[in-house]
Coordinates of C-alpha atoms (C1' of nucleotides) in Angstrom, one line a residue:
Chain A
M1 CA 140.7 74.6 -13.2
S2 CA 144.0 72.9 -13.3
M3 CA 147.4 74.3 -13.0
P4 CA 150.8 72.8 -13.4
Q5 CA 151.9 71.5 -10.1
S6 CA 155.5 72.2 -10.7
S7 CA 155.3 75.8 -12.0
G8 CA 154.2 79.2 -10.8
L9 CA 155.7 82.0 -8.9
S10 CA 155.2 84.9 -6.6
V11 CA 157.0 87.9 -5.4
Q12 CA 157.4 87.8 -1.7
Q13 CA 158.8 90.4 0.6
G14 CA 162.1 89.5 2.1
Q15 CA 162.1 88.1 5.6
T16 CA 163.2 91.4 7.0
G17 CA 160.6 93.2 5.0
G18 CA 163.2 94.5 2.5
T19 CA 163.8 93.5 -1.0
P20 CA 161.2 91.3 -2.6
T21 CA 162.3 87.8 -3.4
I22 CA 161.3 85.5 -6.2
K23 CA 159.2 82.6 -5.2
M24 CA 157.3 80.2 -7.3
A25 CA 153.6 80.2 -7.0
Q26 CA 151.8 80.7 -10.3
P27 CA 152.4 80.6 -14.0
F28 CA 153.2 84.0 -15.3
S29 CA 149.8 84.5 -16.8
Q30 CA 148.4 84.5 -13.3
H31 CA 150.6 87.5 -12.5
C32 CA 148.9 89.8 -14.8
A33 CA 145.7 89.9 -12.9
S34 CA 145.7 93.6 -12.1
P35 CA 144.5 95.9 -14.7
I36 CA 147.3 98.2 -15.9
P37 CA 145.8 101.5 -16.9
F38 CA 149.0 103.4 -17.1
P39 CA 149.3 104.0 -20.9
S40 CA 152.9 104.8 -21.1
I41 CA 153.8 101.7 -19.3
R42 CA 151.2 99.6 -21.0
H43 CA 152.6 100.3 -24.4
N44 CA 155.9 99.1 -23.3
L45 CA 154.5 95.8 -21.9
T46 CA 155.9 93.7 -24.6
N47 CA 156.8 91.0 -22.2
L48 CA 153.3 89.9 -21.7
P49 CA 152.8 86.1 -21.7
P50 CA 153.0 84.7 -25.1
G51 CA 149.6 84.7 -26.6
S52 CA 148.3 87.5 -24.4
S53 CA 147.4 91.1 -24.9
M54 CA 146.1 93.9 -22.8
A55 CA 142.7 95.1 -23.9
P56 CA 140.5 97.8 -22.6
A57 CA 138.1 96.4 -20.0
P58 CA 134.9 95.7 -21.9
S59 CA 132.4 97.0 -19.4
N60 CA 133.9 100.2 -18.1
G61 CA 136.6 102.2 -19.5
S62 CA 137.6 103.5 -16.1
L63 CA 138.6 100.1 -15.1
G64 CA 141.6 100.3 -17.4
Y65 CA 142.7 97.2 -19.0
T66 CA 142.2 93.5 -18.7
M67 CA 144.2 90.7 -19.9
V68 CA 142.6 88.7 -22.6
P69 CA 144.0 85.8 -24.6
T70 CA 145.2 87.2 -27.9
E71 CA 143.1 84.8 -29.9
Y72 CA 140.0 86.3 -28.2
L73 CA 141.2 89.9 -28.5
T74 CA 141.8 89.7 -32.2
Q75 CA 138.4 88.2 -32.7
L76 CA 136.5 90.7 -30.7
Q77 CA 138.0 93.9 -31.8
P78 CA 140.8 95.4 -33.8
A79 CA 143.9 94.9 -31.7
P80 CA 144.7 98.1 -29.9
C81 CA 148.2 97.0 -29.1
A82 CA 150.6 94.5 -30.4
P83 CA 150.0 91.0 -29.2
V84 CA 152.8 88.8 -28.2
A85 CA 153.2 85.8 -30.4
D86 CA 153.8 82.3 -29.1
N87 CA 157.4 82.6 -30.2
G88 CA 157.8 85.7 -28.1
S89 CA 158.0 88.0 -31.0
L90 CA 155.6 90.7 -31.8
A91 CA 152.8 89.7 -34.1
S92 CA 153.3 91.0 -37.6
E93 CA 149.7 91.9 -38.5
P94 CA 149.9 94.9 -40.8
N95 CA 147.1 96.7 -39.0
I96 CA 149.0 96.7 -35.8
H97 CA 151.3 99.6 -35.3
V98 CA 154.4 98.8 -33.4
S99 CA 156.7 101.7 -32.7
S100 CA 160.1 100.8 -34.0
N101 CA 161.9 101.8 -30.8
I102 CA 159.8 99.3 -28.9
A103 CA 160.4 96.6 -31.4
L104 CA 164.1 97.2 -31.3
A105 CA 164.3 97.5 -27.6
R106 CA 162.5 94.2 -27.1
L107 CA 164.5 91.6 -25.4
P108 CA 164.1 88.1 -26.7
I109 CA 161.7 86.0 -24.7
I110 CA 162.1 82.3 -24.0
T111 CA 158.8 80.7 -24.6
T112 CA 157.2 79.0 -21.7
D113 CA 155.3 76.6 -23.8
S114 CA 157.1 73.8 -22.1
R115 CA 154.2 73.7 -19.6
S116 CA 152.0 71.0 -21.1
K117 CA 148.4 71.8 -21.5
K118 CA 146.1 69.5 -19.7
P119 CA 143.6 67.9 -22.1
C120 CA 140.0 68.4 -21.3
N121 CA 137.2 65.8 -21.3
C122 CA 134.2 68.0 -22.0
T123 CA 131.2 66.2 -23.4
K124 CA 128.3 68.7 -23.2
S125 CA 129.7 72.1 -23.3
Q126 CA 131.2 71.9 -26.7
C127 CA 134.2 73.4 -25.0
L128 CA 132.6 76.8 -25.4
K129 CA 131.9 77.5 -21.8
L130 CA 134.1 78.2 -18.9
Y131 CA 133.6 74.7 -17.6
C132 CA 136.2 73.9 -20.2
D133 CA 139.7 74.6 -19.0
C134 CA 141.0 75.0 -22.5
F135 CA 138.4 77.6 -23.4
A136 CA 138.7 79.3 -20.0
N137 CA 142.5 79.6 -20.5
G138 CA 142.1 81.0 -24.0
E139 CA 143.4 78.0 -25.7
F140 CA 142.2 75.9 -28.5
C141 CA 141.6 72.3 -27.7
S142 CA 144.3 70.1 -28.9
N143 CA 145.0 66.5 -28.0
C144 CA 142.0 66.7 -25.8
N145 CA 139.5 63.9 -25.1
C146 CA 136.5 66.2 -25.6
T147 CA 133.5 65.3 -27.7
N148 CA 131.6 67.6 -30.0
C149 CA 134.3 70.2 -29.6
F150 CA 133.7 73.6 -31.0
N151 CA 136.8 75.2 -29.5
N152 CA 138.8 75.0 -32.7
F153 CA 139.5 76.8 -35.9
E154 CA 136.7 75.1 -37.7
H155 CA 134.1 76.7 -35.5
E156 CA 135.3 80.3 -35.4
A157 CA 131.8 81.8 -35.5
E158 CA 130.6 79.7 -32.6
R159 CA 133.7 80.5 -30.6
F160 CA 133.3 84.1 -31.2
K161 CA 129.8 84.1 -29.9
A162 CA 130.7 82.1 -26.9
I163 CA 133.6 84.4 -26.0
K164 CA 131.4 87.4 -26.4
A165 CA 128.7 85.8 -24.3
C166 CA 131.2 85.0 -21.5
L167 CA 132.5 88.6 -21.6
D168 CA 129.0 89.9 -21.6
R169 CA 128.2 87.9 -18.5
N170 CA 131.5 88.8 -16.9
P171 CA 133.9 91.2 -18.4
E172 CA 136.7 89.6 -16.4
A173 CA 135.8 86.1 -17.3
F174 CA 139.2 85.5 -18.9
R175 CA 141.1 87.3 -16.2
P176 CA 143.4 85.0 -14.3
K177 CA 141.8 83.8 -11.2
I178 CA 144.9 84.1 -9.1
G179 CA 146.4 87.5 -8.5
K180 CA 148.0 89.8 -6.0
G181 CA 146.0 90.9 -3.0
M182 CA 145.0 94.4 -2.1
L183 CA 147.3 97.3 -2.2
G184 CA 150.4 96.5 -0.1
E185 CA 149.7 92.8 -0.1
I186 CA 152.3 90.8 -1.8
K187 CA 150.9 87.3 -1.4
L188 CA 148.8 85.9 -4.1
R189 CA 145.2 85.2 -3.6
H190 CA 142.2 84.1 -5.5
N191 CA 140.6 87.1 -7.2
K192 CA 137.0 86.0 -6.5
G193 CA 137.6 83.7 -3.6
C194 CA 136.2 80.2 -3.3
N195 CA 132.8 79.1 -2.1
C196 CA 133.6 75.6 -0.8
K197 CA 131.3 74.0 1.7
R198 CA 132.3 70.5 2.2
S199 CA 135.9 70.1 1.2
G200 CA 137.3 72.2 4.0
C201 CA 139.2 73.9 1.2
L202 CA 141.7 71.1 1.5
K203 CA 141.0 69.3 -1.7
N204 CA 141.6 70.2 -5.3
Y205 CA 137.9 71.0 -5.6
C206 CA 138.9 74.3 -4.0
E207 CA 140.5 76.7 -6.4
C208 CA 142.5 78.3 -3.7
Y209 CA 143.9 75.0 -2.5
E210 CA 144.5 73.8 -6.1
A211 CA 146.5 76.9 -6.7
K212 CA 148.5 76.3 -3.5
I213 CA 147.4 79.5 -2.0
M214 CA 145.5 80.1 1.2
C215 CA 142.0 81.2 1.4
S216 CA 141.5 84.9 2.0
S217 CA 138.9 87.3 3.4
I218 CA 137.1 87.4 0.1
C219 CA 136.4 83.6 0.2
K220 CA 132.9 82.6 1.2
C221 CA 133.9 79.1 2.2
I222 CA 132.4 77.2 5.1
G223 CA 134.6 75.2 7.4
C224 CA 137.7 76.4 5.8
R225 CA 140.9 74.8 6.9
N226 CA 143.1 76.3 4.2
Y227 CA 144.7 78.9 6.4
E228 CA 148.2 79.6 7.6
E229 CA 148.1 77.8 11.0
S230 CA 145.8 75.0 10.0
P231 CA 147.4 71.7 11.2
E232 CA 145.4 69.8 8.5
R233 CA 146.8 72.0 5.8
R234 CA 150.3 71.5 7.1
T235 CA 149.9 67.8 7.2
L236 CA 148.4 67.7 3.7
M237 CA 151.1 69.9 2.2
S238 CA 153.9 68.4 4.3
I239 CA 154.8 71.8 5.6
P240 CA 157.2 71.6 8.5
D241 CA 156.2 73.6 11.5
P242 CA 158.1 76.9 11.5
G243 CA 159.6 75.9 14.8
D244 CA 161.1 72.7 13.3
V245 CA 163.3 74.4 10.8
G246 CA 165.7 77.4 11.0
L247 CA 164.6 79.1 7.8
C248 CA 161.2 78.0 6.8
Q249 CA 160.7 77.9 3.0
P250 CA 157.4 76.1 2.7
W251 CA 156.9 76.8 -0.9
T252 CA 159.9 74.8 -1.8
K253 CA 157.8 71.8 -1.0
F254 CA 155.3 72.7 -3.6
Y255 CA 157.5 74.0 -6.3
P256 CA 160.7 72.1 -6.0
D257 CA 162.0 72.7 -9.5
I258 CA 162.9 76.3 -9.0
F259 CA 164.8 75.5 -5.9
S260 CA 166.2 72.2 -7.2
Y261 CA 168.8 73.8 -9.3
R262 CA 170.8 74.4 -6.2
K263 CA 171.0 70.7 -5.8
Q264 CA 171.9 70.2 -9.4
V265 CA 174.6 72.7 -9.1
K266 CA 176.1 70.8 -6.2
V267 CA 176.1 67.6 -8.2
K268 CA 177.3 69.1 -11.4
Q269 CA 180.1 71.7 -11.1
E270 CA 179.8 72.8 -14.7
R271 CA 176.9 75.2 -14.8
H272 CA 174.9 76.4 -17.7
P273 CA 172.5 79.3 -17.6
F274 CA 169.6 77.1 -18.7
T275 CA 170.0 75.0 -15.6
F276 CA 168.9 77.8 -13.3
V277 CA 167.3 80.4 -15.6
T278 CA 164.3 78.2 -16.0
C279 CA 161.0 79.3 -17.5
D280 CA 159.7 79.7 -13.9
V281 CA 162.5 82.0 -13.0
I282 CA 161.8 84.1 -16.1
D283 CA 158.2 84.1 -15.2
A284 CA 159.0 85.3 -11.7
T285 CA 161.2 88.0 -13.0
C286 CA 158.5 89.3 -15.3
G287 CA 156.1 89.3 -12.4
C288 CA 158.5 91.4 -10.4
L289 CA 158.9 93.8 -13.2
L290 CA 155.2 94.1 -13.7
A291 CA 154.7 94.7 -10.0
Q292 CA 157.2 97.5 -10.2
A293 CA 155.4 99.0 -13.2
E294 CA 152.2 98.9 -11.2
E295 CA 153.9 100.6 -8.3
A296 CA 155.2 103.3 -10.6
E297 CA 151.8 103.7 -12.0
K298 CA 150.1 104.0 -8.7
A299 CA 152.7 106.6 -7.6
H300 CA 152.0 108.5 -10.9
H301 CA 155.7 108.6 -11.7
S302 CA 156.8 109.8 -15.1
L303 CA 157.8 107.3 -17.8
S304 CA 161.5 107.8 -17.3
V305 CA 161.2 107.3 -13.5
A306 CA 159.0 104.2 -14.1
E307 CA 161.6 102.9 -16.5
H308 CA 164.3 103.5 -14.0
M309 CA 162.4 101.7 -11.3
I310 CA 161.8 98.7 -13.6
L311 CA 165.4 98.6 -14.6
E312 CA 166.5 98.7 -11.0
E313 CA 164.1 95.9 -10.2
F314 CA 165.5 93.9 -13.1
G315 CA 168.9 94.4 -11.6
R316 CA 167.7 93.1 -8.2
C317 CA 166.1 90.1 -9.9
L318 CA 169.3 89.3 -11.7
A319 CA 171.3 89.6 -8.5
Q320 CA 168.9 87.2 -6.8
I321 CA 169.0 84.7 -9.7
L322 CA 172.8 84.8 -9.5
H323 CA 172.7 84.4 -5.8
K324 CA 170.3 81.4 -6.0
S325 CA 172.4 79.8 -8.7
Chain B
dG1 C1' 137.1 52.2 -14.9
dA2 C1' 132.6 53.3 -12.9
dG3 C1' 130.3 55.8 -9.7
dT4 C1' 130.2 59.6 -6.4
dT5 C1' 131.3 64.1 -4.7
dT6 C1' 132.3 68.7 -5.3
dG7 C1' 132.1 73.5 -6.4
dA8 C1' 132.4 76.8 -10.4
dA9 C1' 129.6 78.3 -14.1
dA10 C1' 125.4 78.9 -16.1
dC11 C1' 120.7 79.5 -15.9
dT12 C1' 116.1 81.0 -13.9
Chain C
dC1 C1' 120.7 88.6 -6.2
dA2 C1' 119.4 84.1 -4.5
dG3 C1' 118.3 79.5 -5.6
dT4 C1' 118.7 75.8 -8.9
dT5 C1' 120.7 73.2 -12.6
dT6 C1' 124.5 71.8 -15.4
dC7 C1' 129.0 70.6 -16.0
dA8 C1' 133.6 68.7 -15.7
dA9 C1' 137.2 67.7 -12.6
dA10 C1' 138.5 65.5 -8.3
dC11 C1' 138.0 61.8 -5.7
dT12 C1' 136.7 57.0 -4.0
dC13 C1' 136.1 52.3 -4.4

DNA sequence: GAGTTTGAAACT
DNA sequence: CAGTTTCAAACTC
């Protein structure tokens, strides 16, 4: 699967282990990997990525919820919660009940559609299998180079069947592959792990490497060189040795745009919010807020406490954004 | 641009 | 669940 090289985020613990900091690592959609079974929070998750919805996990109700592209959700079942439209507003389908206070309380979302979708080149799958990146990402093919494409409005029935088949095989088929690690882990990791044998996990064949994350214990790769101290990885990724720099910020190498606004600011004294409140920054902020919601859920806090925690987190995010700017 | 390699997804 | 096949992307020349 392909991912924009210049986008993506993560939430990392501060160097002293204190306040989490916003770092780029993944598109926002990748942040929503963990099911969110806390209903009171879930119903307030109106800031899901545009075009996404939370749906009950298909296989096992106890699993909570899984994130499914809204197009798929609406085709598979009556939407249990309001999807987020591409323009960031709540969908207006009459069968979807949206509590007015939620609707009123919603903050406007800046769409992240600026990330261009990579066209696929499928020839045999009809773009109805997970081989197809468009299909796997819950998107219709558009401006692709595919042949005999069924991943479009004209082939709704076939798409429906294909989606259902995928979910039957794997209820989490459309779950983002990159997510947070185990409880307490903040770094992102591949949810399934890779199975590379020959690439040393240092080529884009490797999903971990492609996502610019290191392989983890769940990977079943052979001859892996995609780990923290790997010299080959450092060379490939042009990561300076921690001893060579005072404050090592390796991810700035991979995701320069979120850090580049500092340089822009130096060059241009007149600053505008859009020069540093980029889509990636917004994505990272949403990721922090979701993480906070999950923490509240795990701690079984009440809704009001959860809201308080999330608001506090939002404040910290704002402070960091201002500091970075 | 054609051919090869690779590993995920699909299939048996 | 393991082995095999299919597939499309990544890579090489």
